[in-house]
Amino acid sequence: MIIEFEGEIFRWDARDDASWFFTAVPPELSEEIREIPRPYRGFGSVRVRARVGGSEWSTSIFPSSQSGSYVLPLKKAVRDAEGLVDGGAVVVRIEVLDG
């Protein structure tokens, strides 16, 4: 399954010494991903291949307890290479590898 969407970048401060940046998969697409039969992985994660601009990487998306949607972590190397900033827009292509 391959999905594409535009999202907003947001920061999650897990600890005082580290900031994590994510974008949320839209609810309707998150529901489609949730329906794919697959083995359970830690924290309900789903393995994906993500692309933003010219950057492509393997990672996992995770269900958000706040929104119910999956969230995609955006690595610093990707943010730097693609000029992504907190609060900015991002166009994402995700290939779901689990299922």
Short mmCIF file of C-alpha atoms in Angstrom, two decimals:
data_model
loop_
_atom_site.label_atom_id
_atom_site.label_comp_id
_atom_site.label_asym_id
_atom_site.label_seq_id
_atom_site.Cartn_x
_atom_site.Cartn_y
_atom_site.Cartn_z
CA MET A 1 0.00 0.00 0.00
CA ILE A 2 1.33 3.43 -0.98
CA ILE A 3 -0.18 6.64 0.34
CA GLU A 4 0.61 10.29 -0.25
CA PHE A 5 -0.50 13.23 1.84
CA GLU A 6 0.37 16.74 2.95
CA GLY A 7 0.79 17.33 6.66
CA GLU A 8 2.05 19.84 9.18
CA ILE A 9 5.31 19.34 11.03
CA PHE A 10 5.06 19.42 14.81
CA ARG A 11 7.51 19.07 17.68
CA TRP A 12 7.17 16.65 20.58
CA ASP A 13 9.51 17.28 23.48
CA ALA A 14 10.11 13.86 25.00
CA ARG A 15 12.79 15.12 27.37
CA ASP A 16 14.50 18.40 28.10
CA ASP A 17 17.55 17.36 26.06
CA ALA A 18 15.81 16.09 22.92
CA SER A 19 13.16 17.25 20.50
CA TRP A 20 11.37 14.93 18.10
CA PHE A 21 9.57 16.11 14.99
CA PHE A 22 6.62 14.36 13.36
CA THR A 23 3.83 14.75 10.88
CA ALA A 24 0.45 13.05 11.27
CA VAL A 25 -1.05 10.70 8.71
CA PRO A 26 -4.61 11.94 8.00
CA PRO A 27 -7.33 10.05 9.95
CA GLU A 28 -8.92 8.38 6.90
CA LEU A 29 -5.53 7.09 5.68
CA SER A 30 -4.61 6.00 9.22
CA GLU A 31 -7.81 3.95 9.31
CA GLU A 32 -6.89 2.24 6.03
CA ILE A 33 -3.46 1.36 7.42
CA ARG A 34 -5.00 0.10 10.67
CA GLU A 35 -7.16 -2.35 8.67
CA ILE A 36 -4.16 -4.06 7.00
CA PRO A 37 -3.66 -7.52 8.55
CA ARG A 38 -0.14 -7.70 10.00
CA PRO A 39 1.77 -9.06 12.99
CA TYR A 40 1.76 -6.91 16.11
CA ARG A 41 4.90 -4.81 16.61
CA GLY A 42 6.00 -2.81 19.63
CA PHE A 43 3.84 0.21 20.45
CA GLY A 44 1.55 -0.72 17.51
CA SER A 45 4.19 0.49 15.05
CA VAL A 46 3.99 -0.19 11.32
CA ARG A 47 7.16 -0.48 9.18
CA VAL A 48 7.22 1.93 6.23
CA ARG A 49 9.46 3.39 3.55
CA ALA A 50 8.99 7.17 3.59
CA ARG A 51 9.87 9.83 1.03
CA VAL A 52 9.93 13.60 1.42
CA GLY A 53 11.30 15.49 -1.56
CA GLY A 54 14.53 13.77 -2.58
CA SER A 55 14.99 12.03 0.79
CA GLU A 56 13.89 8.43 1.28
CA TRP A 57 14.32 6.29 4.40
CA SER A 58 13.01 3.24 6.25
CA THR A 59 11.28 3.86 9.55
CA SER A 60 8.06 3.09 11.42
CA ILE A 61 4.88 5.05 11.98
CA PHE A 62 3.27 4.96 15.42
CA PRO A 63 -0.33 5.39 16.60
CA SER A 64 -0.87 8.65 18.48
CA SER A 65 -2.82 8.26 21.71
CA GLN A 66 -3.97 11.89 21.36
CA SER A 67 -5.33 11.91 17.81
CA GLY A 68 -5.74 8.23 16.95
CA SER A 69 -3.83 8.84 13.72
CA TYR A 70 -0.42 7.43 12.94
CA VAL A 71 2.55 9.79 13.20
CA LEU A 72 5.71 9.71 11.09
CA PRO A 73 8.99 10.72 12.76
CA LEU A 74 11.04 13.13 10.65
CA LYS A 75 14.78 12.56 11.12
CA LYS A 76 17.08 15.55 11.54
CA ALA A 77 19.02 14.60 8.40
CA VAL A 78 15.77 14.67 6.39
CA ARG A 79 14.62 17.94 7.95
CA ASP A 80 17.97 19.55 7.17
CA ALA A 81 18.18 18.17 3.61
CA GLU A 82 14.61 19.20 2.75
CA GLY A 83 14.48 22.51 4.67
CA LEU A 84 11.65 21.34 6.97
CA VAL A 85 10.74 23.46 10.00
CA ASP A 86 8.39 23.19 12.97
CA GLY A 87 4.91 24.29 11.90
CA GLY A 88 5.72 24.01 8.20
CA ALA A 89 4.00 21.89 5.59
CA VAL A 90 5.44 18.63 4.27
CA VAL A 91 4.39 16.38 1.38
CA VAL A 92 4.95 12.72 2.26
CA ARG A 93 4.86 9.45 0.34
CA ILE A 94 4.68 6.31 2.50
CA GLU A 95 4.92 2.71 1.36
CA VAL A 96 3.57 0.37 4.05
CA LEU A 97 5.96 -2.60 4.35
CA ASP A 98 4.03 -4.59 6.95
CA GLY A 99 1.08 -6.62 5.80
#
